[in-house]
Amino acid sequence: MLARILLLVAALLLPDALHAAETPAEKAGFAAKLTIYLAKGAPDACGPGCDRWIAIEGQLDADAGQRIRRFLADVKDTQRPIYLHSPGGNVEQSYVIGRLLRSRKAVARVGRTTVTACAAGTQVDAACLKTKAAGGEVEAELTTYHAMCNSACGYLFLGATSREVAPDAALAVHNSRLILNIRGEPPPGLIAELRQRRMAAGDRDRIAYIATMGISRELNDLIRTVKFENLHMLTRAELYRFGIDTRLFAETMWRLDTGARPAVSKIAMMKKENDASFRMMEWRMFCETRTRVPLMFAAEIDGTTTGKSTVQVTADADTGKGAGGSSVRTEKYEMWTSSLDPDMVKAVMASRALHVRQTTTMPEDKTEVTTFDVDLTGLASARAQLATACAAVAPKPKSPWPAIPPPSASAKPPAAPAP
């Protein structure tokens, strides 16, 4: 009976995505159709020894799965990392692509690719999209800063067997919305019944898909509580608890921060031992003087601590050289600053990792020692950019403390509204 009365197409989509002359995705800086291409960057652009990746970006459209399948069939390197930057779109297509990624045992991360051949300020005009679709590799830059994989993109992301969301990127979820394109004038009761059935089927499909990908059902429970008009950016604890990104220590790339006092910075989130929460920390390297390079380390204070922490850092190229000292508390953060001498700077720049040892006073005069490594990949190129930025800034009076906001001010990317 429904077939005789209705001719409709039902899909879980973002609102009005098929009807606007300029889609909300385009207004937000995304292409109206999902785009995939091969990118090549500077050495170590996508990690140690990695300078090539696959970029998938834009809105998930109704034909996205077919295009992605054809493209990946010609990419023999199944472990070439895939970087996603998308506001979402067609949920059913995200399942198709997610299953394809699972069959390839793909590596997926959230990141923004910027093609260097495209005009400044845009990556979605006709000329740039033509460059991306031309085939072959395109020269590009990569960043996780403010990158996003929202809504339906999240289901696509779950398909990968290796998943990473940097602390300055966003993976955001919300409940889906059903769009019915109706021809004719069917009774309202039939429309309501069809809508209820399709939404129930959509819920079952989502539950089954999430379970198949080995993700906790808690994710589905959360999604059902978030209205379609809103977005919930998954916290680091949720990413870990749901089984999406299970790294105990997640860090960003080194990036240049311009402003009154330029610096290169890195943010990391580290899981607390025997605790479900994560602790945020940040490193900043400032403009160097003739003989020293200022370095700052800041971290959230663990509520169980009773005294100051001391920090000792060494570089793996020469563990005999180091720097360290006691921290100073300010509000909910503790900060440690030092000036690296030329020998220490050389050791740092020749290293792959910075070894950090933090000793903290605990109740009853006990001490707790925490050790971890900070990836130095990309620091050399970021520091070269810093030298240029420093040369353009007028000299400031010397100060023993860097004039910077606490780490939380730059750690959380704004979750863009759903198109």
PDB file of C-alpha atoms in Angstrom, residues 98-333:
ATOM      1  CA  GLY A  98      33.727   2.186   7.193  1.00  0.00           C
ATOM      2  CA  ARG A  99      33.348  -1.481   6.251  1.00  0.00           C
ATOM      3  CA  LEU A 100      35.669  -0.904   3.300  1.00  0.00           C
ATOM      4  CA  LEU A 101      38.302   0.567   5.618  1.00  0.00           C
ATOM      5  CA  ARG A 102      37.917  -2.392   7.967  1.00  0.00           C
ATOM      6  CA  SER A 103      38.529  -4.828   5.108  1.00  0.00           C
ATOM      7  CA  ARG A 104      41.775  -2.951   4.347  1.00  0.00           C
ATOM      8  CA  LYS A 105      42.789  -2.814   8.048  1.00  0.00           C
ATOM      9  CA  ALA A 106      43.212   0.884   7.443  1.00  0.00           C
ATOM     10  CA  VAL A 107      44.999   3.477   9.577  1.00  0.00           C
ATOM     11  CA  ALA A 108      42.801   6.544  10.091  1.00  0.00           C
ATOM     12  CA  ARG A 109      43.444   9.871  11.798  1.00  0.00           C
ATOM     13  CA  VAL A 110      41.624  13.184  12.034  1.00  0.00           C
ATOM     14  CA  GLY A 111      43.550  15.882  10.170  1.00  0.00           C
ATOM     15  CA  ARG A 112      43.273  18.760   7.690  1.00  0.00           C
ATOM     16  CA  THR A 113      45.143  18.629   4.394  1.00  0.00           C
ATOM     17  CA  THR A 114      46.031  21.905   2.673  1.00  0.00           C
ATOM     18  CA  VAL A 115      47.033  21.620  -0.999  1.00  0.00           C
ATOM     19  CA  THR A 116      49.828  24.102  -1.655  1.00  0.00           C
ATOM     20  CA  ALA A 117      48.901  24.651  -5.323  1.00  0.00           C
ATOM     21  CA  CYS A 118      45.472  26.018  -4.430  1.00  0.00           C
ATOM     22  CA  ALA A 119      44.766  29.703  -3.969  1.00  0.00           C
ATOM     23  CA  ALA A 120      45.322  31.066  -0.476  1.00  0.00           C
ATOM     24  CA  GLY A 121      42.321  30.886   1.821  1.00  0.00           C
ATOM     25  CA  THR A 122      40.294  28.272  -0.020  1.00  0.00           C
ATOM     26  CA  GLN A 123      40.447  24.556  -0.621  1.00  0.00           C
ATOM     27  CA  VAL A 124      36.972  24.016  -2.063  1.00  0.00           C
ATOM     28  CA  ASP A 125      36.735  26.261  -5.129  1.00  0.00           C
ATOM     29  CA  ALA A 126      36.380  24.694  -8.576  1.00  0.00           C
ATOM     30  CA  ALA A 127      40.059  25.055  -9.480  1.00  0.00           C
ATOM     31  CA  CYS A 128      41.283  23.437  -6.275  1.00  0.00           C
ATOM     32  CA  LEU A 129      38.794  20.575  -6.462  1.00  0.00           C
ATOM     33  CA  LYS A 130      39.951  19.953 -10.036  1.00  0.00           C
ATOM     34  CA  THR A 131      43.561  19.778  -8.834  1.00  0.00           C
ATOM     35  CA  LYS A 132      42.622  17.250  -6.153  1.00  0.00           C
ATOM     36  CA  ALA A 133      40.665  15.117  -8.625  1.00  0.00           C
ATOM     37  CA  ALA A 134      43.346  15.125 -11.336  1.00  0.00           C
ATOM     38  CA  GLY A 135      45.010  11.958 -10.046  1.00  0.00           C
ATOM     39  CA  GLY A 136      48.511  11.392  -8.794  1.00  0.00           C
ATOM     40  CA  GLU A 137      50.008  12.951  -5.696  1.00  0.00           C
ATOM     41  CA  VAL A 138      49.596  16.615  -4.837  1.00  0.00           C
ATOM     42  CA  GLU A 139      51.987  18.613  -2.683  1.00  0.00           C
ATOM     43  CA  ALA A 140      50.310  19.448   0.598  1.00  0.00           C
ATOM     44  CA  GLU A 141      50.655  20.328   4.243  1.00  0.00           C
ATOM     45  CA  LEU A 142      49.006  18.487   7.114  1.00  0.00           C
ATOM     46  CA  THR A 143      47.759  19.580  10.524  1.00  0.00           C
ATOM     47  CA  THR A 144      45.509  18.170  13.210  1.00  0.00           C
ATOM     48  CA  TYR A 145      44.816  21.639  14.629  1.00  0.00           C
ATOM     49  CA  HIS A 146      41.036  22.267  14.574  1.00  0.00           C
ATOM     50  CA  ALA A 147      40.514  19.288  12.266  1.00  0.00           C
ATOM     51  CA  MET A 148      37.168  17.575  12.676  1.00  0.00           C
ATOM     52  CA  CYS A 149      35.362  14.346  11.932  1.00  0.00           C
ATOM     53  CA  ASN A 150      31.774  15.034  12.945  1.00  0.00           C
ATOM     54  CA  SER A 151      28.432  13.266  12.733  1.00  0.00           C
ATOM     55  CA  ALA A 152      28.437  10.551  10.021  1.00  0.00           C
ATOM     56  CA  CYS A 153      32.199  10.942   9.542  1.00  0.00           C
ATOM     57  CA  GLY A 154      32.611   9.352  12.967  1.00  0.00           C
ATOM     58  CA  TYR A 155      31.069   6.068  11.769  1.00  0.00           C
ATOM     59  CA  LEU A 156      33.415   6.033   8.791  1.00  0.00           C
ATOM     60  CA  PHE A 157      36.321   6.611  11.190  1.00  0.00           C
ATOM     61  CA  LEU A 158      35.293   3.639  13.355  1.00  0.00           C
ATOM     62  CA  GLY A 159      35.908   1.308  10.422  1.00  0.00           C
ATOM     63  CA  ALA A 160      39.678   1.736  10.581  1.00  0.00           C
ATOM     64  CA  THR A 161      41.586  -0.761  12.703  1.00  0.00           C
ATOM     65  CA  SER A 162      44.050   1.899  13.885  1.00  0.00           C
ATOM     66  CA  ARG A 163      42.398   5.173  14.955  1.00  0.00           C
ATOM     67  CA  GLU A 164      43.991   8.348  16.302  1.00  0.00           C
ATOM     68  CA  VAL A 165      42.379  11.626  17.350  1.00  0.00           C
ATOM     69  CA  ALA A 166      44.932  14.253  18.331  1.00  0.00           C
ATOM     70  CA  PRO A 167      44.164  16.409  21.392  1.00  0.00           C
ATOM     71  CA  ASP A 168      43.646  19.473  19.172  1.00  0.00           C
ATOM     72  CA  ALA A 169      41.262  17.687  16.773  1.00  0.00           C
ATOM     73  CA  ALA A 170      37.572  16.882  17.235  1.00  0.00           C
ATOM     74  CA  LEU A 171      35.461  13.756  16.862  1.00  0.00           C
ATOM     75  CA  ALA A 172      31.880  14.880  17.495  1.00  0.00           C
ATOM     76  CA  VAL A 173      28.619  12.941  17.499  1.00  0.00           C
ATOM     77  CA  HIS A 174      24.889  13.537  17.560  1.00  0.00           C
ATOM     78  CA  ASN A 175      21.688  11.693  16.775  1.00  0.00           C
ATOM     79  CA  SER A 176      20.663  11.323  13.136  1.00  0.00           C
ATOM     80  CA  ARG A 177      17.806  12.979  11.354  1.00  0.00           C
ATOM     81  CA  LEU A 178      15.552  11.328   8.787  1.00  0.00           C
ATOM     82  CA  ILE A 179      14.687  13.241   5.612  1.00  0.00           C
ATOM     83  CA  LEU A 180      11.731  12.047   3.572  1.00  0.00           C
ATOM     84  CA  ASN A 181      11.337  13.349   0.022  1.00  0.00           C
ATOM     85  CA  ILE A 182       7.672  12.749  -0.676  1.00  0.00           C
ATOM     86  CA  ARG A 183       5.706  12.831  -3.941  1.00  0.00           C
ATOM     87  CA  GLY A 184       1.938  13.046  -3.701  1.00  0.00           C
ATOM     88  CA  GLU A 185      -0.247  13.702  -0.668  1.00  0.00           C
ATOM     89  CA  PRO A 186      -0.214  10.599   1.536  1.00  0.00           C
ATOM     90  CA  PRO A 187      -2.155  10.603   4.813  1.00  0.00           C
ATOM     91  CA  PRO A 188      -0.166  12.080   7.728  1.00  0.00           C
ATOM     92  CA  GLY A 189      -0.620   8.869   9.688  1.00  0.00           C
ATOM     93  CA  LEU A 190       1.185   6.832   7.037  1.00  0.00           C
ATOM     94  CA  ILE A 191       4.066   9.293   6.971  1.00  0.00           C
ATOM     95  CA  ALA A 192       4.382   9.148  10.756  1.00  0.00           C
ATOM     96  CA  GLU A 193       4.331   5.349  10.694  1.00  0.00           C
ATOM     97  CA  LEU A 194       6.972   5.197   7.978  1.00  0.00           C
ATOM     98  CA  ARG A 195       9.146   7.698   9.809  1.00  0.00           C
ATOM     99  CA  GLN A 196       8.915   5.662  13.009  1.00  0.00           C
ATOM    100  CA  ARG A 197       9.825   2.449  11.222  1.00  0.00           C
ATOM    101  CA  ARG A 198      12.765   3.992   9.366  1.00  0.00           C
ATOM    102  CA  MET A 199      14.153   5.609  12.529  1.00  0.00           C
ATOM    103  CA  ALA A 200      13.845   2.319  14.416  1.00  0.00           C
ATOM    104  CA  ALA A 201      15.635   0.534  11.577  1.00  0.00           C
ATOM    105  CA  GLY A 202      18.301   3.244  11.606  1.00  0.00           C
ATOM    106  CA  ASP A 203      18.846   2.747  15.349  1.00  0.00           C
ATOM    107  CA  ARG A 204      19.231  -1.001  14.855  1.00  0.00           C
ATOM    108  CA  ASP A 205      21.684  -0.496  12.002  1.00  0.00           C
ATOM    109  CA  ARG A 206      23.786   1.896  14.093  1.00  0.00           C
ATOM    110  CA  ILE A 207      23.868  -0.437  17.088  1.00  0.00           C
ATOM    111  CA  ALA A 208      24.900  -3.369  14.890  1.00  0.00           C
ATOM    112  CA  TYR A 209      27.554  -1.351  13.068  1.00  0.00           C
ATOM    113  CA  ILE A 210      29.125  -0.008  16.265  1.00  0.00           C
ATOM    114  CA  ALA A 211      29.221  -3.503  17.756  1.00  0.00           C
ATOM    115  CA  THR A 212      30.745  -4.975  14.595  1.00  0.00           C
ATOM    116  CA  MET A 213      33.544  -2.407  14.776  1.00  0.00           C
ATOM    117  CA  GLY A 214      34.366  -3.482  18.327  1.00  0.00           C
ATOM    118  CA  ILE A 215      33.234  -0.220  19.913  1.00  0.00           C
ATOM    119  CA  SER A 216      31.444  -0.058  23.262  1.00  0.00           C
ATOM    120  CA  ARG A 217      27.663   0.237  23.150  1.00  0.00           C
ATOM    121  CA  GLU A 218      28.112   3.217  25.472  1.00  0.00           C
ATOM    122  CA  LEU A 219      28.822   5.250  22.348  1.00  0.00           C
ATOM    123  CA  ASN A 220      25.363   4.506  20.968  1.00  0.00           C
ATOM    124  CA  ASP A 221      23.803   5.307  24.339  1.00  0.00           C
ATOM    125  CA  LEU A 222      25.529   8.687  24.278  1.00  0.00           C
ATOM    126  CA  ILE A 223      24.555   9.425  20.671  1.00  0.00           C
ATOM    127  CA  ARG A 224      20.879   8.886  21.477  1.00  0.00           C
ATOM    128  CA  THR A 225      21.046  11.626  24.125  1.00  0.00           C
ATOM    129  CA  VAL A 226      22.459  14.294  21.774  1.00  0.00           C
ATOM    130  CA  LYS A 227      19.878  16.131  19.695  1.00  0.00           C
ATOM    131  CA  PHE A 228      20.513  16.399  15.987  1.00  0.00           C
ATOM    132  CA  GLU A 229      20.768  20.182  16.270  1.00  0.00           C
ATOM    133  CA  ASN A 230      23.673  19.827  18.721  1.00  0.00           C
ATOM    134  CA  LEU A 231      27.098  18.220  18.679  1.00  0.00           C
ATOM    135  CA  HIS A 232      28.956  16.478  21.472  1.00  0.00           C
ATOM    136  CA  MET A 233      32.732  16.454  21.090  1.00  0.00           C
ATOM    137  CA  LEU A 234      34.009  13.210  22.561  1.00  0.00           C
ATOM    138  CA  THR A 235      36.387  13.763  25.447  1.00  0.00           C
ATOM    139  CA  ARG A 236      39.723  11.993  25.658  1.00  0.00           C
ATOM    140  CA  ALA A 237      38.304   9.780  28.427  1.00  0.00           C
ATOM    141  CA  GLU A 238      35.312   8.848  26.225  1.00  0.00           C
ATOM    142  CA  LEU A 239      37.519   8.092  23.221  1.00  0.00           C
ATOM    143  CA  TYR A 240      39.503   5.735  25.441  1.00  0.00           C
ATOM    144  CA  ARG A 241      36.562   4.181  27.296  1.00  0.00           C
ATOM    145  CA  PHE A 242      34.545   3.504  24.143  1.00  0.00           C
ATOM    146  CA  GLY A 243      37.553   1.844  22.478  1.00  0.00           C
ATOM    147  CA  ILE A 244      37.919   4.446  19.709  1.00  0.00           C
ATOM    148  CA  ASP A 245      41.411   5.777  20.500  1.00  0.00           C
ATOM    149  CA  THR A 246      43.001   3.663  23.229  1.00  0.00           C
ATOM    150  CA  ARG A 247      46.372   5.383  23.475  1.00  0.00           C
ATOM    151  CA  LEU A 248      47.471   6.123  27.035  1.00  0.00           C
ATOM    152  CA  PHE A 249      49.449   9.119  25.783  1.00  0.00           C
ATOM    153  CA  ALA A 250      48.145  11.180  22.855  1.00  0.00           C
ATOM    154  CA  GLU A 251      49.945  14.237  21.540  1.00  0.00           C
ATOM    155  CA  THR A 252      49.593  16.855  18.831  1.00  0.00           C
ATOM    156  CA  MET A 253      52.051  17.837  16.165  1.00  0.00           C
ATOM    157  CA  TRP A 254      54.435  20.704  16.865  1.00  0.00           C
ATOM    158  CA  ARG A 255      52.884  23.875  15.519  1.00  0.00           C
ATOM    159  CA  LEU A 256      53.721  27.567  15.308  1.00  0.00           C
ATOM    160  CA  ASP A 257      51.755  29.976  17.490  1.00  0.00           C
ATOM    161  CA  THR A 258      52.084  33.543  16.258  1.00  0.00           C
ATOM    162  CA  GLY A 259      51.288  36.586  18.348  1.00  0.00           C
ATOM    163  CA  ALA A 260      52.920  39.016  20.728  1.00  0.00           C
ATOM    164  CA  ARG A 261      55.310  36.261  21.810  1.00  0.00           C
ATOM    165  CA  PRO A 262      55.692  33.620  19.087  1.00  0.00           C
ATOM    166  CA  ALA A 263      56.361  30.030  20.103  1.00  0.00           C
ATOM    167  CA  VAL A 264      56.200  26.470  18.844  1.00  0.00           C
ATOM    168  CA  SER A 265      53.943  24.322  20.954  1.00  0.00           C
ATOM    169  CA  LYS A 266      52.710  20.794  21.518  1.00  0.00           C
ATOM    170  CA  ILE A 267      49.797  19.556  23.639  1.00  0.00           C
ATOM    171  CA  ALA A 268      49.439  16.047  25.062  1.00  0.00           C
ATOM    172  CA  MET A 269      46.890  14.109  27.094  1.00  0.00           C
ATOM    173  CA  MET A 270      48.150  11.355  29.390  1.00  0.00           C
ATOM    174  CA  LYS A 271      45.976   8.838  31.213  1.00  0.00           C
ATOM    175  CA  LYS A 272      46.376   8.919  34.946  1.00  0.00           C
ATOM    176  CA  GLU A 273      47.468   5.656  36.508  1.00  0.00           C
ATOM    177  CA  ASN A 274      44.554   3.713  38.074  1.00  0.00           C
ATOM    178  CA  ASP A 275      42.183   6.479  36.956  1.00  0.00           C
ATOM    179  CA  ALA A 276      39.822   6.913  34.018  1.00  0.00           C
ATOM    180  CA  SER A 277      40.708  10.581  33.569  1.00  0.00           C
ATOM    181  CA  PHE A 278      43.437  12.170  31.478  1.00  0.00           C
ATOM    182  CA  ARG A 279      45.866  14.918  32.404  1.00  0.00           C
ATOM    183  CA  MET A 280      46.597  17.686  29.914  1.00  0.00           C
ATOM    184  CA  MET A 281      50.063  19.141  29.435  1.00  0.00           C
ATOM    185  CA  GLU A 282      51.774  21.530  27.063  1.00  0.00           C
ATOM    186  CA  TRP A 283      55.285  22.404  25.899  1.00  0.00           C
ATOM    187  CA  ARG A 284      56.322  25.730  24.381  1.00  0.00           C
ATOM    188  CA  MET A 285      59.653  26.787  22.907  1.00  0.00           C
ATOM    189  CA  PHE A 286      60.095  30.542  22.493  1.00  0.00           C
ATOM    190  CA  CYS A 287      62.292  32.877  20.443  1.00  0.00           C
ATOM    191  CA  GLU A 288      65.911  32.196  21.249  1.00  0.00           C
ATOM    192  CA  THR A 289      68.466  34.704  22.446  1.00  0.00           C
ATOM    193  CA  ARG A 290      72.084  34.648  21.362  1.00  0.00           C
ATOM    194  CA  THR A 291      72.924  31.941  23.871  1.00  0.00           C
ATOM    195  CA  ARG A 292      69.713  30.408  25.239  1.00  0.00           C
ATOM    196  CA  VAL A 293      66.338  29.003  24.115  1.00  0.00           C
ATOM    197  CA  PRO A 294      63.435  29.438  26.574  1.00  0.00           C
ATOM    198  CA  LEU A 295      61.383  26.260  27.113  1.00  0.00           C
ATOM    199  CA  MET A 296      58.156  25.987  29.118  1.00  0.00           C
ATOM    200  CA  PHE A 297      56.278  22.924  30.396  1.00  0.00           C
ATOM    201  CA  ALA A 298      52.817  23.227  31.959  1.00  0.00           C
ATOM    202  CA  ALA A 299      50.443  20.544  33.207  1.00  0.00           C
ATOM    203  CA  GLU A 300      47.192  20.179  35.042  1.00  0.00           C
ATOM    204  CA  ILE A 301      47.715  19.640  38.745  1.00  0.00           C
ATOM    205  CA  ASP A 302      46.706  16.261  40.088  1.00  0.00           C
ATOM    206  CA  GLY A 303      44.301  16.876  42.968  1.00  0.00           C
ATOM    207  CA  THR A 304      46.016  14.223  45.101  1.00  0.00           C
ATOM    208  CA  THR A 305      49.347  16.046  45.170  1.00  0.00           C
ATOM    209  CA  THR A 306      50.404  18.083  48.192  1.00  0.00           C
ATOM    210  CA  GLY A 307      53.584  19.767  47.010  1.00  0.00           C
ATOM    211  CA  LYS A 308      55.459  20.975  43.984  1.00  0.00           C
ATOM    212  CA  SER A 309      56.781  18.774  41.252  1.00  0.00           C
ATOM    213  CA  THR A 310      60.268  18.675  39.850  1.00  0.00           C
ATOM    214  CA  VAL A 311      60.904  17.939  36.204  1.00  0.00           C
ATOM    215  CA  GLN A 312      64.028  16.586  34.517  1.00  0.00           C
ATOM    216  CA  VAL A 313      64.265  16.329  30.727  1.00  0.00           C
ATOM    217  CA  THR A 314      66.884  14.666  28.544  1.00  0.00           C
ATOM    218  CA  ALA A 315      67.113  14.129  24.793  1.00  0.00           C
ATOM    219  CA  ASP A 316      67.701  10.664  23.378  1.00  0.00           C
ATOM    220  CA  ALA A 317      70.598  11.861  21.195  1.00  0.00           C
ATOM    221  CA  ASP A 318      72.649  12.687  24.290  1.00  0.00           C
ATOM    222  CA  THR A 319      71.160  11.562  27.604  1.00  0.00           C
ATOM    223  CA  GLY A 320      74.130  13.021  29.431  1.00  0.00           C
ATOM    224  CA  LYS A 321      72.769  16.522  28.856  1.00  0.00           C
ATOM    225  CA  GLY A 322      69.578  17.644  30.538  1.00  0.00           C
ATOM    226  CA  ALA A 323      67.567  20.456  32.061  1.00  0.00           C
ATOM    227  CA  GLY A 324      65.223  20.602  34.985  1.00  0.00           C
ATOM    228  CA  GLY A 325      63.928  22.310  38.069  1.00  0.00           C
ATOM    229  CA  SER A 326      60.922  22.841  40.324  1.00  0.00           C
ATOM    230  CA  SER A 327      57.506  23.913  39.110  1.00  0.00           C
ATOM    231  CA  VAL A 328      55.437  26.919  40.133  1.00  0.00           C
ATOM    232  CA  ARG A 329      51.710  26.543  40.681  1.00  0.00           C
ATOM    233  CA  THR A 330      49.212  28.923  39.152  1.00  0.00           C
ATOM    234  CA  GLU A 331      45.488  28.189  39.561  1.00  0.00           C
ATOM    235  CA  LYS A 332      44.910  24.617  38.366  1.00  0.00           C
ATOM    236  CA  TYR A 333      48.239  24.320  36.519  1.00  0.00           C
TER     237      TYR A 333
END
